[in-house]
Amino acid sequence: MKTTPSQIVLTGVLRLLRPLVRLLLQHGVPYTAFIAALKPVFIEAARTELASKGKAQTDSAVTLLSGVHRRDIREITRGVGAVQPAHENTADTTLASLPLGLVGQVVARWMSESSFTGRKGRPRALPRSGGEGSFDALVARISSDVRPRAMLDEMLRLGVAQEDGNQVRLELSGLAPRQGLAEGAALMADNLHDHAEAAAANLRGEANFLEQALYVDEITEASADAVHKAAVAAWKQAFKIVAAEANARFDADAGTLPAAERRHRARFGVYFYSEHED
């Protein structure tokens, strides 16, 4: 029997979902709850697809494309407690937590810019306040809407910084939140979402994003550990190169262009995984 494009894509997505479904089950989310939560996702995706083709986003059109019943569409989009489209977080210091992306930008500059690193390129301890080279100056490079104290409190809460008197030190492990499931889940969602978006856009033929991986098998566990160490070393070098370019572009655009023209975002990442093959 001939394999259709729908079957090909479905098989690939199901393989992608296996580790995520296991994660759901480990945290008490069964099949029925997952299916119910998927309905708004299918509705929003269908509307986005219709809009991209210049078609009307009627309930009937969304039903035909998504397979979600019209009754469910009405209840989800216009009923009590209707789900609203997701939007990016903004730098609101009244929130209990600052967006992880904003914290990540501070970490990236701290680890890559000469004003905040030592002779060997390692992030140095920064004075809490003062002029160029201080923690306050570092935060000001990223946003004028967030108070440095609020940023520091959040970084301390996440465990990516330490305060020692009038000095602030960066945890050399980088941005790896250790203070709860919520932060880890948010970071996972952001990273995997953009990775999946890049791969899907490439598969649709809409883009040619970098999306590569190296694969090796028939090696020992010790060899896999050695490859992991090599990957970490390569990431550190790549991080410095890409972060320097990203910071330079951010500064140049912020200094010359209005906010309305600065509406693009980018994410660069790397991953490593190994397991025992049965």
mmCIF file of C-alpha atoms in Angstrom, residues 16-128:
data_model
loop_
_atom_site.group_PDB
_atom_site.id
_atom_site.type_symbol
_atom_site.label_atom_id
_atom_site.label_comp_id
_atom_site.label_asym_id
_atom_site.label_seq_id
_atom_site.Cartn_x
_atom_site.Cartn_y
_atom_site.Cartn_z
ATOM 1 C CA LEU A 16 8.444 13.056 18.405
ATOM 2 C CA LEU A 17 5.632 12.767 20.968
ATOM 3 C CA ARG A 18 6.828 9.554 22.633
ATOM 4 C CA PRO A 19 9.175 11.166 25.199
ATOM 5 C CA LEU A 20 6.688 13.995 25.794
ATOM 6 C CA VAL A 21 3.802 11.580 26.387
ATOM 7 C CA ARG A 22 5.959 9.701 28.878
ATOM 8 C CA LEU A 23 6.664 13.030 30.618
ATOM 9 C CA LEU A 24 2.912 13.738 30.752
ATOM 10 C CA LEU A 25 2.190 10.343 32.298
ATOM 11 C CA GLN A 26 4.948 10.815 34.882
ATOM 12 C CA HIS A 27 3.162 13.952 36.041
ATOM 13 C CA GLY A 28 -0.357 12.561 36.099
ATOM 14 C CA VAL A 29 -1.682 13.785 32.743
ATOM 15 C CA PRO A 30 -3.661 10.919 31.129
ATOM 16 C CA TYR A 31 -4.759 10.492 27.503
ATOM 17 C CA THR A 32 -8.233 12.001 28.050
ATOM 18 C CA ALA A 33 -6.859 15.214 29.594
ATOM 19 C CA PHE A 34 -4.233 15.527 26.853
ATOM 20 C CA ILE A 35 -6.817 15.113 24.050
ATOM 21 C CA ALA A 36 -9.104 17.722 25.620
ATOM 22 C CA ALA A 37 -6.189 20.161 25.948
ATOM 23 C CA LEU A 38 -5.262 19.603 22.288
ATOM 24 C CA LYS A 39 -8.524 21.036 20.941
ATOM 25 C CA PRO A 40 -7.587 24.721 21.425
ATOM 26 C CA VAL A 41 -4.164 23.973 19.902
ATOM 27 C CA PHE A 42 -5.764 22.509 16.759
ATOM 28 C CA ILE A 43 -8.211 25.428 16.561
ATOM 29 C CA GLU A 44 -5.488 28.061 16.809
ATOM 30 C CA ALA A 45 -3.276 26.199 14.322
ATOM 31 C CA ALA A 46 -6.167 25.899 11.862
ATOM 32 C CA ARG A 47 -6.886 29.618 12.083
ATOM 33 C CA THR A 48 -3.232 30.423 11.525
ATOM 34 C CA GLU A 49 -3.128 28.132 8.485
ATOM 35 C CA LEU A 50 -6.308 29.650 7.021
ATOM 36 C CA ALA A 51 -5.014 33.177 7.587
ATOM 37 C CA SER A 52 -1.704 32.336 5.885
ATOM 38 C CA LYS A 53 -3.663 31.349 2.759
ATOM 39 C CA GLY A 54 -5.944 34.397 2.889
ATOM 40 C CA LYS A 55 -9.061 32.342 3.688
ATOM 41 C CA ALA A 56 -11.915 33.224 6.019
ATOM 42 C CA GLN A 57 -11.540 31.826 9.541
ATOM 43 C CA THR A 58 -15.161 30.758 9.987
ATOM 44 C CA ASP A 59 -16.183 28.019 12.389
ATOM 45 C CA SER A 60 -17.062 25.784 9.436
ATOM 46 C CA ALA A 61 -13.667 26.303 7.823
ATOM 47 C CA VAL A 62 -11.870 25.641 11.108
ATOM 48 C CA THR A 63 -13.924 22.480 11.645
ATOM 49 C CA LEU A 64 -13.170 21.130 8.167
ATOM 50 C CA LEU A 65 -9.448 21.752 8.563
ATOM 51 C CA SER A 66 -8.961 20.774 12.222
ATOM 52 C CA GLY A 67 -11.598 18.096 12.725
ATOM 53 C CA VAL A 68 -12.762 19.792 15.941
ATOM 54 C CA HIS A 69 -16.580 19.919 16.192
ATOM 55 C CA ARG A 70 -18.214 23.324 15.676
ATOM 56 C CA ARG A 71 -19.871 23.075 19.091
ATOM 57 C CA ASP A 72 -16.457 22.681 20.713
ATOM 58 C CA ILE A 73 -15.070 25.587 18.691
ATOM 59 C CA ARG A 74 -17.856 27.879 19.884
ATOM 60 C CA GLU A 75 -17.426 26.788 23.490
ATOM 61 C CA ILE A 76 -13.632 27.111 23.456
ATOM 62 C CA THR A 77 -13.425 30.426 21.595
ATOM 63 C CA ARG A 78 -16.548 32.261 22.741
ATOM 64 C CA GLY A 79 -17.814 30.485 25.848
ATOM 65 C CA VAL A 80 -17.156 31.216 29.504
ATOM 66 C CA GLY A 81 -13.451 30.900 30.220
ATOM 67 C CA ALA A 82 -12.586 30.951 26.526
ATOM 68 C CA VAL A 83 -8.958 30.227 25.759
ATOM 69 C CA GLN A 84 -7.112 33.261 24.406
ATOM 70 C CA PRO A 85 -4.245 33.029 21.889
ATOM 71 C CA ALA A 86 -0.841 32.749 23.517
ATOM 72 C CA HIS A 87 1.386 35.827 23.457
ATOM 73 C CA GLU A 88 4.998 36.417 24.358
ATOM 74 C CA ASN A 89 5.641 37.541 27.918
ATOM 75 C CA THR A 90 6.626 41.145 28.403
ATOM 76 C CA ALA A 91 9.148 42.565 30.831
ATOM 77 C CA ASP A 92 6.657 43.457 33.564
ATOM 78 C CA THR A 93 8.386 43.802 36.915
ATOM 79 C CA THR A 94 5.053 43.417 38.701
ATOM 80 C CA LEU A 95 5.059 39.721 37.761
ATOM 81 C CA ALA A 96 6.287 37.203 40.298
ATOM 82 C CA SER A 97 8.883 36.026 37.782
ATOM 83 C CA LEU A 98 10.592 37.759 34.888
ATOM 84 C CA PRO A 99 10.503 36.035 31.492
ATOM 85 C CA LEU A 100 13.230 33.417 31.206
ATOM 86 C CA GLY A 101 14.201 34.864 27.823
ATOM 87 C CA LEU A 102 15.109 38.162 29.454
ATOM 88 C CA VAL A 103 17.227 36.426 32.069
ATOM 89 C CA GLY A 104 18.871 34.434 29.291
ATOM 90 C CA GLN A 105 19.889 37.620 27.486
ATOM 91 C CA VAL A 106 21.580 38.904 30.618
ATOM 92 C CA VAL A 107 23.440 35.602 31.034
ATOM 93 C CA ALA A 108 24.480 35.627 27.361
ATOM 94 C CA ARG A 109 26.010 39.088 27.575
ATOM 95 C CA TRP A 110 27.687 38.300 30.877
ATOM 96 C CA MET A 111 29.346 35.239 29.350
ATOM 97 C CA SER A 112 30.367 36.794 26.032
ATOM 98 C CA GLU A 113 31.067 40.536 26.276
ATOM 99 C CA SER A 114 34.537 41.779 27.155
ATOM 100 C CA SER A 115 33.091 44.353 29.571
ATOM 101 C CA PHE A 116 31.879 41.517 31.802
ATOM 102 C CA THR A 117 34.497 38.796 31.274
ATOM 103 C CA GLY A 118 38.075 38.328 32.460
ATOM 104 C CA ARG A 119 41.287 37.744 30.532
ATOM 105 C CA LYS A 120 40.468 34.106 29.802
ATOM 106 C CA GLY A 121 36.978 34.969 28.633
ATOM 107 C CA ARG A 122 35.266 33.681 31.755
ATOM 108 C CA PRO A 123 32.445 35.747 33.303
ATOM 109 C CA ARG A 124 33.878 37.766 36.177
ATOM 110 C CA ALA A 125 32.269 38.914 39.420
ATOM 111 C CA LEU A 126 30.563 42.260 38.845
ATOM 112 C CA PRO A 127 30.081 45.143 41.261
ATOM 113 C CA ARG A 128 26.415 45.410 42.165
#
